[in-house]
Amino acid sequence: MILVMVRNTIFLLLGIMLGIRLTDFIGYLKLWRNNDVRTSEKAALLKYPVASEEHLATWLRREVRILCLVLTMPSSHRTKAALVNRTWGARCNKLIFMSSQTDPHLNILQINTSESRTNLYAKVRTGMAYAHEHHLNEYDWFLKADDDTYIAMENLRLFLYPYDPESSVYFGCRFKAYFSQGYMSGGGGYVLSRDALRRLNLFALNSSTTCKLNGEPEDLQIGHCLQDVGVVAGDTRDFQGHHRFLPVSPFTVFPTIQSDSWLDSYFFHKPNRSDCCSASAISFHYVKDVEFEFFEFFLYYLRVFGLHRTPRALPSRLGFRQMNELLQHWSHQVTDNKG
C-alpha cells in the first residue's frame, strides 16, 4: 500500500513538473509569435522580454538563413576577402566569394571572366544563377556585397525576421534611377528574398529583352531587372528615417550626411540629417582593411561597464495580408529627394 502511494505521488509530481515546463515553453513561443503585427521598428518590439539579445541572435541565425555572395578578385584574396572571411562573413549561414580564380583558403565560385568594373554585372548574374540552382531551398535570403563592405549580420537578421522570404521583395540602400522604383546600391549590399531570386533567374536573366547586358553598373542593372519581374524595392529606413544600409564608410558621413555630398543626391529617400546613421545600421561600404578590425573590436569585444543590455523580444512576423499591404505601399513610393 505504501509503495503504491509513493509511486502515485512520484507520478503526480512528475506530471506537475512536466505541465509547468510545457506551459512555460508554450508561453515562450507565444511571446515570439505574438499576432499584434506592427510595421515600424519602434512599435514592433513587443513589451514582453523573452531572452537576452545574445540568445535571440543565436536563435535568429537558425531561423533567418542567409547566403552571402561577395564580389572579389585574385589580388584581394589575401587582404580584403580574407578579412571578410574571418569577420562578418563568418556569421553568414553560407559564404561564397565570386572571383575569376580559386583559392585554397576561400570558398570561391570561379567565374571565367576578366576582372574589371564592366564585368561586375556578369559576375553577379553568374553568382545569382549558381545560388538559385544549388541553394534556393536551403536559405531564405540572398545577400550580395563587395569585399570592402562590412555587414552587421545580427542587425540584418533582426531586420529581415518579420518579412516572408516567399514575398517578392529586396532590400538595401535605395537610390534614384530613370525607372520608377529605383535600385539598391551594390556597395552597401542588397539582399533578395527567396522569391526575388527565383523571379530574377526564371523570368529576368533568361530574357534578352528584360535583362540586357548593356554596360550599365551592376546594381543599376539588377535593380532594373528586378522591377521588370515584379520584385518590390523595400524600405530599410528606421522609424526615425535614418538609413540602415550605407554605401560609404561611417567615417565619411560622421557626424551627419552633408547636403552637398554626392551621396545626398543619390538617395531615393531624403536622409535625416540629425545624425549620420541608424542605431540599427546594417552595412557600410569603402571599409579599409584596418577598419574591419576596428568594427570587430568595438562591436563584438568592447563591453562598457554599466551599460546593461536588457532582454527584449523579436518583432512580430507579418501575416500574408500585412505583407501584401506593405509591398503595395512600398511599390507606390515616390522619391522625396529632388536634389
GROMACS .gro file of C-alpha atoms in nm:
model
  339
    1MET     CA    1   0.000   0.000   0.000
    2ILE     CA    2   0.278   0.238   0.094
    3LEU     CA    3   0.464   0.158  -0.228
    4VAL     CA    4   0.153   0.235  -0.432
    5MET     CA    5   0.111   0.570  -0.254
    6VAL     CA    6   0.478   0.659  -0.310
    7ARG     CA    7   0.454   0.561  -0.676
    8ASN     CA    8   0.138   0.767  -0.725
    9THR     CA    9   0.296   1.065  -0.551
   10ILE     CA   10   0.604   1.044  -0.776
   11PHE     CA   11   0.387   1.027  -1.089
   12LEU     CA   12   0.183   1.324  -0.964
   13LEU     CA   13   0.497   1.535  -0.905
   14LEU     CA   14   0.639   1.440  -1.243
   15GLY     CA   15   0.312   1.537  -1.409
   16ILE     CA   16   0.308   1.874  -1.234
   17MET     CA   17   0.671   1.944  -1.331
   18LEU     CA   18   0.608   1.843  -1.692
   19GLY     CA   19   0.298   2.062  -1.706
   20ILE     CA   20   0.487   2.362  -1.573
   21ARG     CA   21   0.767   2.315  -1.825
   22LEU     CA   22   0.523   2.267  -2.110
   23THR     CA   23   0.327   2.577  -2.010
   24ASP     CA   24   0.649   2.779  -1.993
   25PHE     CA   25   0.752   2.653  -2.336
   26ILE     CA   26   0.414   2.734  -2.495
   27GLY     CA   27   0.416   3.077  -2.334
   28TYR     CA   28   0.768   3.136  -2.463
   29LEU     CA   29   0.659   3.052  -2.818
   30LYS     CA   30   0.352   3.272  -2.788
   31LEU     CA   31   0.571   3.567  -2.697
   32TRP     CA   32   0.773   3.516  -3.015
   33ARG     CA   33   0.466   3.460  -3.231
   34ASN     CA   34   0.255   3.744  -3.095
   35ASN     CA   35  -0.005   3.830  -3.360
   36ASP     CA   36  -0.019   4.202  -3.291
   37VAL     CA   37   0.158   4.295  -3.616
   38ARG     CA   38   0.323   4.633  -3.648
   39THR     CA   39   0.536   4.763  -3.933
   40SER     CA   40   0.773   5.010  -3.768
   41GLU     CA   41   1.072   4.906  -3.563
   42LYS     CA   42   0.969   5.124  -3.272
   43ALA     CA   43   0.620   4.977  -3.247
   44ALA     CA   44   0.716   4.623  -3.341
   45LEU     CA   45   0.927   4.547  -3.033
   46LEU     CA   46   0.696   4.353  -2.805
   47LYS     CA   47   0.657   4.462  -2.445
   48TYR     CA   48   0.736   4.116  -2.305
   49PRO     CA   49   1.109   4.042  -2.272
   50VAL     CA   50   1.179   3.684  -2.380
   51ALA     CA   51   1.555   3.644  -2.386
   52SER     CA   52   1.885   3.823  -2.396
   53GLU     CA   53   1.994   3.974  -2.726
   54GLU     CA   54   2.279   3.721  -2.745
   55HIS     CA   55   2.038   3.427  -2.720
   56LEU     CA   56   1.799   3.579  -2.972
   57ALA     CA   57   2.084   3.643  -3.216
   58THR     CA   58   2.187   3.278  -3.190
   59TRP     CA   59   1.830   3.166  -3.249
   60LEU     CA   60   1.791   3.405  -3.544
   61ARG     CA   61   2.094   3.255  -3.715
   62ARG     CA   62   1.897   2.931  -3.749
   63GLU     CA   63   1.564   3.100  -3.822
   64VAL     CA   64   1.678   3.360  -4.080
   65ARG     CA   65   1.916   3.174  -4.310
   66ILE     CA   66   2.132   3.399  -4.529
   67LEU     CA   67   2.361   3.301  -4.813
   68CYS     CA   68   2.624   3.571  -4.874
   69LEU     CA   69   2.769   3.631  -5.221
   70VAL     CA   70   3.075   3.857  -5.212
   71LEU     CA   71   3.248   4.007  -5.514
   72THR     CA   72   3.626   3.988  -5.503
   73MET     CA   73   3.930   3.941  -5.727
   74PRO     CA   74   4.259   3.746  -5.706
   75SER     CA   75   4.460   4.049  -5.592
   76SER     CA   76   4.226   4.087  -5.293
   77HIS     CA   77   4.209   3.722  -5.184
   78ARG     CA   78   4.470   3.756  -4.909
   79THR     CA   79   4.361   4.103  -4.796
   80LYS     CA   80   4.002   4.220  -4.829
   81ALA     CA   81   3.847   3.878  -4.894
   82ALA     CA   82   4.045   3.723  -4.608
   83LEU     CA   83   3.917   3.996  -4.375
   84VAL     CA   84   3.556   3.937  -4.480
   85ASN     CA   85   3.610   3.564  -4.434
   86ARG     CA   86   3.721   3.594  -4.073
   87THR     CA   87   3.492   3.881  -3.966
   88TRP     CA   88   3.132   3.936  -4.073
   89GLY     CA   89   3.139   3.668  -4.343
   90ALA     CA   90   3.187   3.403  -4.076
   91ARG     CA   91   2.843   3.495  -3.943
   92CYS     CA   92   2.667   3.417  -4.274
   93ASN     CA   93   2.493   3.081  -4.292
   94LYS     CA   94   2.697   3.024  -4.607
   95LEU     CA   95   2.964   3.246  -4.762
   96ILE     CA   96   3.063   3.231  -5.129
   97PHE     CA   97   3.316   3.459  -5.295
   98MET     CA   98   3.279   3.537  -5.666
   99SER     CA   99   3.620   3.561  -5.832
  100SER     CA  100   3.799   3.469  -6.154
  101GLN     CA  101   4.044   3.239  -5.970
  102THR     CA  102   4.015   2.980  -5.696
  103ASP     CA  103   4.197   2.998  -5.364
  104PRO     CA  104   4.253   2.715  -5.113
  105HIS     CA  105   4.177   2.947  -4.822
  106LEU     CA  106   3.843   3.078  -4.951
  107ASN     CA  107   3.514   2.926  -5.067
  108ILE     CA  108   3.517   3.063  -5.421
  109LEU     CA  109   3.279   3.030  -5.711
  110GLN     CA  110   3.518   3.063  -6.004
  111ILE     CA  111   3.375   3.280  -6.281
  112ASN     CA  112   3.562   3.279  -6.609
  113THR     CA  113   3.581   3.648  -6.688
  114SER     CA  114   3.839   3.925  -6.674
  115GLU     CA  115   3.842   4.139  -6.362
  116SER     CA  116   3.701   4.484  -6.445
  117ARG     CA  117   3.413   4.703  -6.337
  118THR     CA  118   3.238   4.641  -6.668
  119ASN     CA  119   3.223   4.268  -6.586
  120LEU     CA  120   3.075   4.302  -6.235
  121TYR     CA  121   2.722   4.255  -6.364
  122ALA     CA  122   2.818   3.934  -6.545
  123LYS     CA  123   2.983   3.804  -6.226
  124VAL     CA  124   2.677   3.883  -6.014
  125ARG     CA  125   2.445   3.721  -6.271
  126THR     CA  126   2.655   3.405  -6.257
  127GLY     CA  127   2.658   3.410  -5.877
  128MET     CA  128   2.282   3.457  -5.857
  129ALA     CA  129   2.226   3.175  -6.110
  130TYR     CA  130   2.450   2.945  -5.904
  131ALA     CA  131   2.268   3.030  -5.582
  132HIS     CA  132   1.934   2.967  -5.750
  133GLU     CA  133   2.037   2.633  -5.897
  134HIS     CA  134   2.215   2.491  -5.594
  135HIS     CA  135   2.086   2.666  -5.281
  136LEU     CA  136   1.740   2.812  -5.343
  137ASN     CA  137   1.559   2.600  -5.083
  138GLU     CA  138   1.843   2.587  -4.830
  139TYR     CA  139   1.836   2.959  -4.749
  140ASP     CA  140   1.575   3.230  -4.700
  141TRP     CA  141   1.763   3.540  -4.812
  142PHE     CA  142   2.049   3.602  -5.055
  143LEU     CA  143   2.290   3.885  -4.985
  144LYS     CA  144   2.523   4.040  -5.242
  145ALA     CA  145   2.812   4.251  -5.111
  146ASP     CA  146   3.159   4.369  -5.209
  147ASP     CA  147   3.484   4.272  -5.042
  148ASP     CA  148   3.510   4.622  -4.891
  149THR     CA  149   3.158   4.604  -4.744
  150TYR     CA  150   3.104   4.545  -4.373
  151ILE     CA  151   2.774   4.387  -4.265
  152ALA     CA  152   2.633   4.365  -3.912
  153MET     CA  153   2.473   4.026  -3.974
  154GLU     CA  154   2.281   4.022  -3.645
  155ASN     CA  155   2.112   4.352  -3.736
  156LEU     CA  156   2.036   4.223  -4.085
  157ARG     CA  157   1.867   3.912  -3.946
  158LEU     CA  158   1.667   4.116  -3.696
  159PHE     CA  159   1.552   4.348  -3.976
  160LEU     CA  160   1.455   4.060  -4.207
  161TYR     CA  161   1.283   3.846  -3.943
  162PRO     CA  162   0.929   3.994  -3.983
  163TYR     CA  163   0.926   3.952  -4.361
  164ASP     CA  164   0.826   3.645  -4.560
  165PRO     CA  165   1.111   3.520  -4.784
  166GLU     CA  166   0.846   3.394  -5.026
  167SER     CA  167   0.734   3.752  -5.092
  168SER     CA  168   0.877   3.935  -5.394
  169VAL     CA  169   1.099   4.194  -5.226
  170TYR     CA  170   1.459   4.302  -5.191
  171PHE     CA  171   1.630   4.544  -4.954
  172GLY     CA  172   1.931   4.774  -4.945
  173CYS     CA  173   2.020   5.141  -4.973
  174ARG     CA  174   1.769   5.271  -5.226
  175PHE     CA  175   1.896   5.506  -5.496
  176LYS     CA  176   1.703   5.709  -5.754
  177ALA     CA  177   1.709   5.596  -6.118
  178TYR     CA  178   1.545   5.657  -6.454
  179PHE     CA  179   1.296   5.378  -6.371
  180SER     CA  180   1.028   5.429  -6.110
  181GLN     CA  181   1.126   5.232  -5.800
  182GLY     CA  182   1.500   5.293  -5.828
  183TYR     CA  183   1.761   5.038  -5.726
  184MET     CA  184   1.972   4.926  -5.431
  185SER     CA  185   2.333   5.038  -5.410
  186GLY     CA  186   2.567   4.747  -5.477
  187GLY     CA  187   2.843   4.873  -5.249
  188GLY     CA  188   2.620   4.892  -4.943
  189GLY     CA  189   2.496   4.541  -5.018
  190TYR     CA  190   2.148   4.427  -5.114
  191VAL     CA  191   1.952   4.122  -5.008
  192LEU     CA  192   1.697   3.930  -5.214
  193SER     CA  193   1.416   3.718  -5.079
  194ARG     CA  194   1.392   3.359  -5.200
  195ASP     CA  195   1.111   3.456  -5.436
  196ALA     CA  196   1.306   3.755  -5.567
  197LEU     CA  197   1.598   3.524  -5.652
  198ARG     CA  198   1.356   3.281  -5.816
  199ARG     CA  199   1.196   3.552  -6.030
  200LEU     CA  200   1.533   3.701  -6.122
  201ASN     CA  201   1.656   3.369  -6.257
  202LEU     CA  202   1.340   3.225  -6.409
  203PHE     CA  203   1.200   3.537  -6.573
  204ALA     CA  204   1.469   3.805  -6.594
  205LEU     CA  205   1.814   3.658  -6.655
  206ASN     CA  206   1.674   3.421  -6.918
  207SER     CA  207   1.523   3.709  -7.115
  208SER     CA  208   1.730   3.914  -7.359
  209THR     CA  209   1.468   4.189  -7.352
  210THR     CA  210   1.411   4.212  -6.976
  211CYS     CA  211   1.770   4.182  -6.857
  212LYS     CA  212   2.019   4.308  -7.113
  213LEU     CA  213   2.397   4.321  -7.086
  214ASN     CA  214   2.410   4.691  -7.168
  215GLY     CA  215   2.722   4.808  -6.988
  216GLU     CA  216   2.540   4.987  -6.705
  217PRO     CA  217   2.660   4.946  -6.344
  218GLU     CA  218   2.584   4.610  -6.185
  219ASP     CA  219   2.349   4.737  -5.915
  220LEU     CA  220   2.151   4.953  -6.159
  221GLN     CA  221   2.102   4.663  -6.400
  222ILE     CA  222   2.000   4.419  -6.128
  223GLY     CA  223   1.752   4.675  -5.994
  224HIS     CA  224   1.601   4.726  -6.338
  225CYS     CA  225   1.573   4.350  -6.392
  226LEU     CA  226   1.401   4.302  -6.056
  227GLN     CA  227   1.148   4.578  -6.116
  228ASP     CA  228   1.060   4.431  -6.456
  229VAL     CA  229   0.970   4.095  -6.300
  230GLY     CA  230   0.764   4.241  -6.016
  231VAL     CA  231   1.012   4.243  -5.729
  232VAL     CA  232   0.944   4.537  -5.496
  233ALA     CA  233   1.218   4.762  -5.358
  234GLY     CA  234   1.162   4.762  -4.982
  235ASP     CA  235   1.219   5.050  -4.741
  236THR     CA  236   1.502   4.985  -4.495
  237ARG     CA  237   1.498   5.312  -4.301
  238ASP     CA  238   1.434   5.301  -3.928
  239PHE     CA  239   1.141   5.472  -3.756
  240GLN     CA  240   1.336   5.800  -3.742
  241GLY     CA  241   1.410   5.798  -4.114
  242HIS     CA  242   1.776   5.703  -4.075
  243HIS     CA  243   1.926   5.475  -4.337
  244ARG     CA  244   2.033   5.128  -4.222
  245PHE     CA  245   2.231   5.043  -4.537
  246LEU     CA  246   2.502   5.296  -4.618
  247PRO     CA  247   2.718   5.274  -4.933
  248VAL     CA  248   3.002   5.467  -4.765
  249SER     CA  249   3.220   5.437  -4.457
  250PRO     CA  250   3.069   5.581  -4.139
  251PHE     CA  251   3.381   5.797  -4.110
  252THR     CA  252   3.279   5.966  -4.437
  253VAL     CA  253   2.935   6.074  -4.319
  254PHE     CA  254   3.000   6.127  -3.948
  255PRO     CA  255   2.852   6.316  -3.767
  256THR     CA  256   2.585   6.399  -4.030
  257ILE     CA  257   2.528   6.344  -4.403
  258GLN     CA  258   2.611   6.670  -4.574
  259SER     CA  259   2.363   6.812  -4.825
  260ASP     CA  260   2.637   6.884  -5.079
  261SER     CA  261   2.778   6.529  -5.087
  262TRP     CA  262   2.743   6.305  -5.393
  263LEU     CA  263   2.559   6.054  -5.176
  264ASP     CA  264   2.287   6.300  -5.085
  265SER     CA  265   2.184   6.344  -5.447
  266TYR     CA  266   2.155   5.965  -5.500
  267PHE     CA  267   1.925   5.877  -5.208
  268PHE     CA  268   1.570   5.779  -5.304
  269HIS     CA  269   1.454   5.899  -4.961
  270LYS     CA  270   1.585   6.228  -4.829
  271PRO     CA  271   1.813   6.148  -4.533
  272ASN     CA  272   1.750   6.250  -4.175
  273ARG     CA  273   2.031   6.496  -4.103
  274SER     CA  274   2.011   6.478  -3.723
  275ASP     CA  275   2.299   6.230  -3.730
  276CYS     CA  276   2.474   6.004  -3.978
  277CYS     CA  277   2.338   5.659  -3.921
  278SER     CA  278   2.070   5.439  -3.776
  279ALA     CA  279   2.128   5.287  -3.433
  280SER     CA  280   2.035   4.958  -3.603
  281ALA     CA  281   2.268   5.012  -3.900
  282ILE     CA  282   2.333   4.708  -4.117
  283SER     CA  283   2.604   4.790  -4.371
  284PHE     CA  284   2.886   5.023  -4.468
  285HIS     CA  285   3.098   5.042  -4.782
  286TYR     CA  286   3.453   5.152  -4.874
  287VAL     CA  287   3.572   4.996  -4.549
  288LYS     CA  288   3.953   4.998  -4.521
  289ASP     CA  289   4.142   4.692  -4.405
  290VAL     CA  290   4.218   4.834  -4.060
  291GLU     CA  291   3.852   4.936  -4.022
  292PHE     CA  292   3.741   4.572  -4.042
  293GLU     CA  293   3.940   4.508  -3.724
  294PHE     CA  294   3.805   4.832  -3.575
  295PHE     CA  295   3.444   4.723  -3.628
  296GLU     CA  296   3.509   4.377  -3.490
  297PHE     CA  297   3.664   4.510  -3.172
  298PHE     CA  298   3.405   4.778  -3.096
  299LEU     CA  299   3.103   4.570  -3.197
  300TYR     CA  300   3.194   4.228  -3.058
  301TYR     CA  301   3.464   4.265  -2.791
  302LEU     CA  302   3.439   4.600  -2.617
  303ARG     CA  303   3.196   4.597  -2.323
  304VAL     CA  304   3.127   4.924  -2.143
  305PHE     CA  305   3.072   4.872  -1.771
  306GLY     CA  306   2.732   4.998  -1.656
  307LEU     CA  307   2.556   4.970  -1.990
  308HIS     CA  308   2.313   4.688  -1.922
  309ARG     CA  309   2.160   4.516  -2.222
  310THR     CA  310   1.806   4.438  -2.118
  311PRO     CA  311   1.622   4.134  -2.252
  312ARG     CA  312   1.397   4.202  -2.549
  313ALA     CA  313   1.155   4.031  -2.781
  314LEU     CA  314   1.163   3.988  -3.155
  315PRO     CA  315   0.936   4.191  -3.382
  316SER     CA  316   0.624   4.009  -3.494
  317ARG     CA  317   0.625   3.826  -3.824
  318LEU     CA  318   0.390   3.975  -4.079
  319GLY     CA  319   0.096   3.771  -4.200
  320PHE     CA  320   0.008   3.729  -4.566
  321ARG     CA  321  -0.229   4.026  -4.575
  322GLN     CA  322   0.002   4.259  -4.384
  323MET     CA  323   0.297   4.163  -4.607
  324ASN     CA  324   0.098   4.230  -4.923
  325GLU     CA  325  -0.021   4.566  -4.789
  326LEU     CA  326   0.338   4.663  -4.714
  327LEU     CA  327   0.455   4.556  -5.062
  328GLN     CA  328   0.177   4.766  -5.214
  329HIS     CA  329   0.283   5.063  -5.002
  330TRP     CA  330   0.650   5.030  -5.100
  331SER     CA  331   0.568   4.980  -5.468
  332HIS     CA  332   0.382   5.313  -5.478
  333GLN     CA  333   0.651   5.516  -5.302
  334VAL     CA  334   0.798   5.805  -5.499
  335THR     CA  335   1.124   5.978  -5.425
  336ASP     CA  336   1.109   6.277  -5.192
  337ASN     CA  337   1.470   6.369  -5.268
  338LYS     CA  338   1.453   6.618  -5.553
  339GLY     CA  339   1.813   6.728  -5.524
   0.00000   0.00000   0.00000
